[in-house]
């Protein structure tokens, strides 16, 4: 998010923002300060304005924001891991596989487990390719992948632990 903006910026009511979003410091992976900074940044408030509001430096706000975003990404990764771990459908896609073969493998495994996946083959390939990042190049699966499908049909893709 750019730090460009007006010098006369006003800061929204942070307590109200956090209350509306349902922030609970007891159950969140974010500290209250991290949540405050993210809430303000997501509303376009400049780091320098937040720093003035919090009585700290812009560099400190930048550090808090970076830590918060890292924590959010770790939380997302943890949820994806647990979903994949507990998914009733798990398909191992070996390195060297053709991405075009993955949907059939997933559909066959879903059929065998009685789980419905609501993605078309092209959508499923996109989900796998996007989640795998550079582990998929063109049609080639370059690193071992695990595709899980939850009982409600959500697709989760994990790279092999050595590739993460």
Coordinates of C-alpha atoms in Angstrom, one line a residue:
X1 CA 0.0 0.0 0.0
X2 CA 1.4 3.4 -1.0
X3 CA 2.2 5.9 1.7
X4 CA 1.2 8.8 -0.6
X5 CA -1.7 10.9 0.6
X6 CA -2.8 14.2 2.1
X7 CA -1.1 16.0 5.0
X8 CA -4.4 16.8 6.6
X9 CA -5.5 13.2 6.9
X10 CA -7.8 12.3 9.8
X11 CA -7.6 9.0 11.5
X12 CA -10.8 6.9 11.8
X13 CA -11.9 5.7 15.2
X14 CA -9.7 2.6 15.6
X15 CA -11.7 1.1 18.5
X16 CA -14.8 1.2 16.3
X17 CA -13.0 -0.3 13.3
X18 CA -11.7 -3.2 15.4
X19 CA -15.1 -3.7 17.1
X20 CA -16.9 -3.9 13.8
X21 CA -14.4 -6.3 12.4
X22 CA -14.8 -8.5 15.5
X23 CA -11.1 -8.2 16.7
X24 CA -10.5 -10.2 19.9
X25 CA -6.9 -9.9 21.2
X26 CA -7.4 -13.1 23.2
X27 CA -7.9 -15.3 20.1
X28 CA -6.1 -13.3 17.4
X29 CA -2.6 -14.0 16.1
X30 CA -2.2 -10.2 15.9
X31 CA -1.4 -7.9 18.8
X32 CA -3.8 -5.0 19.3
X33 CA -1.2 -2.6 17.9
X34 CA -0.8 -4.8 14.7
X35 CA -4.6 -4.9 14.3
X36 CA -4.8 -1.1 14.7
X37 CA -2.1 -0.5 12.1
X38 CA -3.6 -3.0 9.6
X39 CA -7.1 -1.5 10.1
X40 CA -5.9 2.0 9.4
X41 CA -3.7 1.0 6.5
X42 CA -6.5 -0.9 4.9
X43 CA -8.5 2.3 5.0
X44 CA -5.7 4.1 3.2
X45 CA -4.2 6.0 6.1
X46 CA -0.5 6.8 5.6
X47 CA 2.1 5.3 7.8
X48 CA 3.3 8.8 8.8
X49 CA -0.2 9.8 9.9
X50 CA -0.5 6.5 11.9
X51 CA 2.9 7.2 13.5
X52 CA 1.7 10.7 14.6
X53 CA -1.5 9.2 16.0
X54 CA 0.3 6.4 17.9
X55 CA 3.2 8.6 19.0
X56 CA 5.9 6.6 17.3
X57 CA 8.0 6.7 14.2
X58 CA 7.0 5.9 10.6
X59 CA 9.7 3.2 10.6
X60 CA 8.1 1.6 13.7
X61 CA 4.7 1.6 12.0
X62 CA 6.3 0.1 8.9
X63 CA 7.8 -2.7 11.1
X64 CA 4.5 -3.3 12.9
X65 CA 2.7 -3.5 9.6
X66 CA 5.2 -6.0 8.1
X67 CA 5.0 -8.2 11.2
X68 CA 1.2 -8.1 11.1
X69 CA 1.1 -9.1 7.5
X70 CA 3.6 -11.9 8.2
X71 CA 1.4 -13.2 11.0
X72 CA -1.7 -13.1 8.8
X73 CA 0.1 -15.1 6.1
X74 CA 1.3 -17.6 8.7
X75 CA -2.3 -18.0 10.0
X76 CA -3.6 -18.6 6.5
X77 CA -0.9 -21.1 5.9
X78 CA -1.7 -22.9 9.2
X79 CA -5.4 -23.1 8.2
X80 CA -4.5 -24.4 4.8
X81 CA -2.3 -27.0 6.4
X82 CA -4.9 -28.2 8.8
X83 CA -7.6 -28.3 6.1
X84 CA -5.2 -30.4 3.9
X85 CA -4.3 -32.6 6.8
X86 CA -7.9 -33.4 7.8
X87 CA -9.4 -33.4 4.3
X88 CA -11.1 -36.7 3.4
X89 CA -9.6 -36.5 -0.1
X90 CA -5.9 -36.3 -0.5
X91 CA -4.2 -36.6 -3.8
X92 CA -0.4 -36.8 -4.2
X93 CA 0.8 -35.2 -7.4
X94 CA 4.4 -36.3 -8.1
X95 CA 7.0 -34.0 -9.6
X96 CA 7.0 -34.4 -13.4
X97 CA 3.3 -34.8 -13.6
X98 CA 1.2 -33.0 -16.3
X99 CA -1.0 -30.3 -14.7
X100 CA -3.7 -31.4 -17.2
X101 CA -3.9 -34.8 -15.5
X102 CA -4.5 -33.4 -12.0
X103 CA -8.3 -32.7 -12.3
X104 CA -9.0 -36.3 -13.3
X105 CA -7.0 -37.5 -10.3
X106 CA -8.8 -35.2 -8.0
X107 CA -12.3 -36.0 -9.4
X108 CA -11.6 -39.8 -9.2
X109 CA -10.4 -39.5 -5.5
X110 CA -13.5 -37.3 -4.7
X111 CA -15.8 -39.9 -6.4
X112 CA -14.2 -42.7 -4.4
X113 CA -14.7 -40.7 -1.1
X114 CA -18.2 -39.4 -1.9
X115 CA -17.0 -35.8 -1.8
X116 CA -18.2 -33.2 -4.3
X117 CA -15.8 -30.7 -5.7
X118 CA -17.5 -27.7 -7.4
X119 CA -14.7 -26.6 -9.8
X120 CA -14.4 -27.3 -13.5
X121 CA -11.2 -28.8 -14.7
X122 CA -9.8 -25.5 -15.9
X123 CA -10.7 -23.8 -12.6
X124 CA -9.1 -26.7 -10.6
X125 CA -5.9 -26.5 -12.7
X126 CA -5.8 -22.7 -12.0
X127 CA -6.3 -23.3 -8.2
X128 CA -3.5 -25.8 -8.2
X129 CA -1.2 -23.7 -10.3
X130 CA -1.8 -20.5 -8.4
X131 CA -1.3 -22.2 -5.0
X132 CA 1.8 -24.1 -6.1
X133 CA 3.6 -21.0 -7.3
X134 CA 6.8 -21.8 -9.0
X135 CA 6.3 -25.5 -8.3
X136 CA 4.3 -25.5 -11.5
X137 CA 5.7 -24.2 -14.7
X138 CA 3.5 -24.2 -17.7
X139 CA 1.9 -27.7 -17.6
X140 CA 4.7 -29.3 -15.7
X141 CA 4.4 -30.0 -12.0
X142 CA 8.0 -29.5 -10.9
X143 CA 7.7 -30.3 -7.2
X144 CA 5.6 -32.8 -5.5
X145 CA 2.2 -31.4 -4.5
X146 CA -0.6 -32.6 -2.2
X147 CA -4.2 -31.6 -3.2
X148 CA -6.8 -32.0 -0.5
X149 CA -10.5 -31.6 -0.8
X150 CA -12.5 -30.8 2.3
X151 CA -15.8 -32.5 3.0
X152 CA -17.5 -29.3 1.9
X153 CA -15.6 -29.3 -1.4
X154 CA -12.9 -26.7 -0.7
X155 CA -9.6 -27.4 -2.5
X156 CA -6.4 -27.0 -0.6
X157 CA -3.0 -27.3 -2.3
X158 CA 0.3 -27.9 -0.4
X159 CA 3.8 -28.1 -1.7
X160 CA 6.0 -30.9 -0.4
X161 CA 7.6 -29.8 2.9
X162 CA 11.1 -29.7 1.3
X163 CA 9.8 -27.3 -1.3
X164 CA 8.2 -24.8 1.0

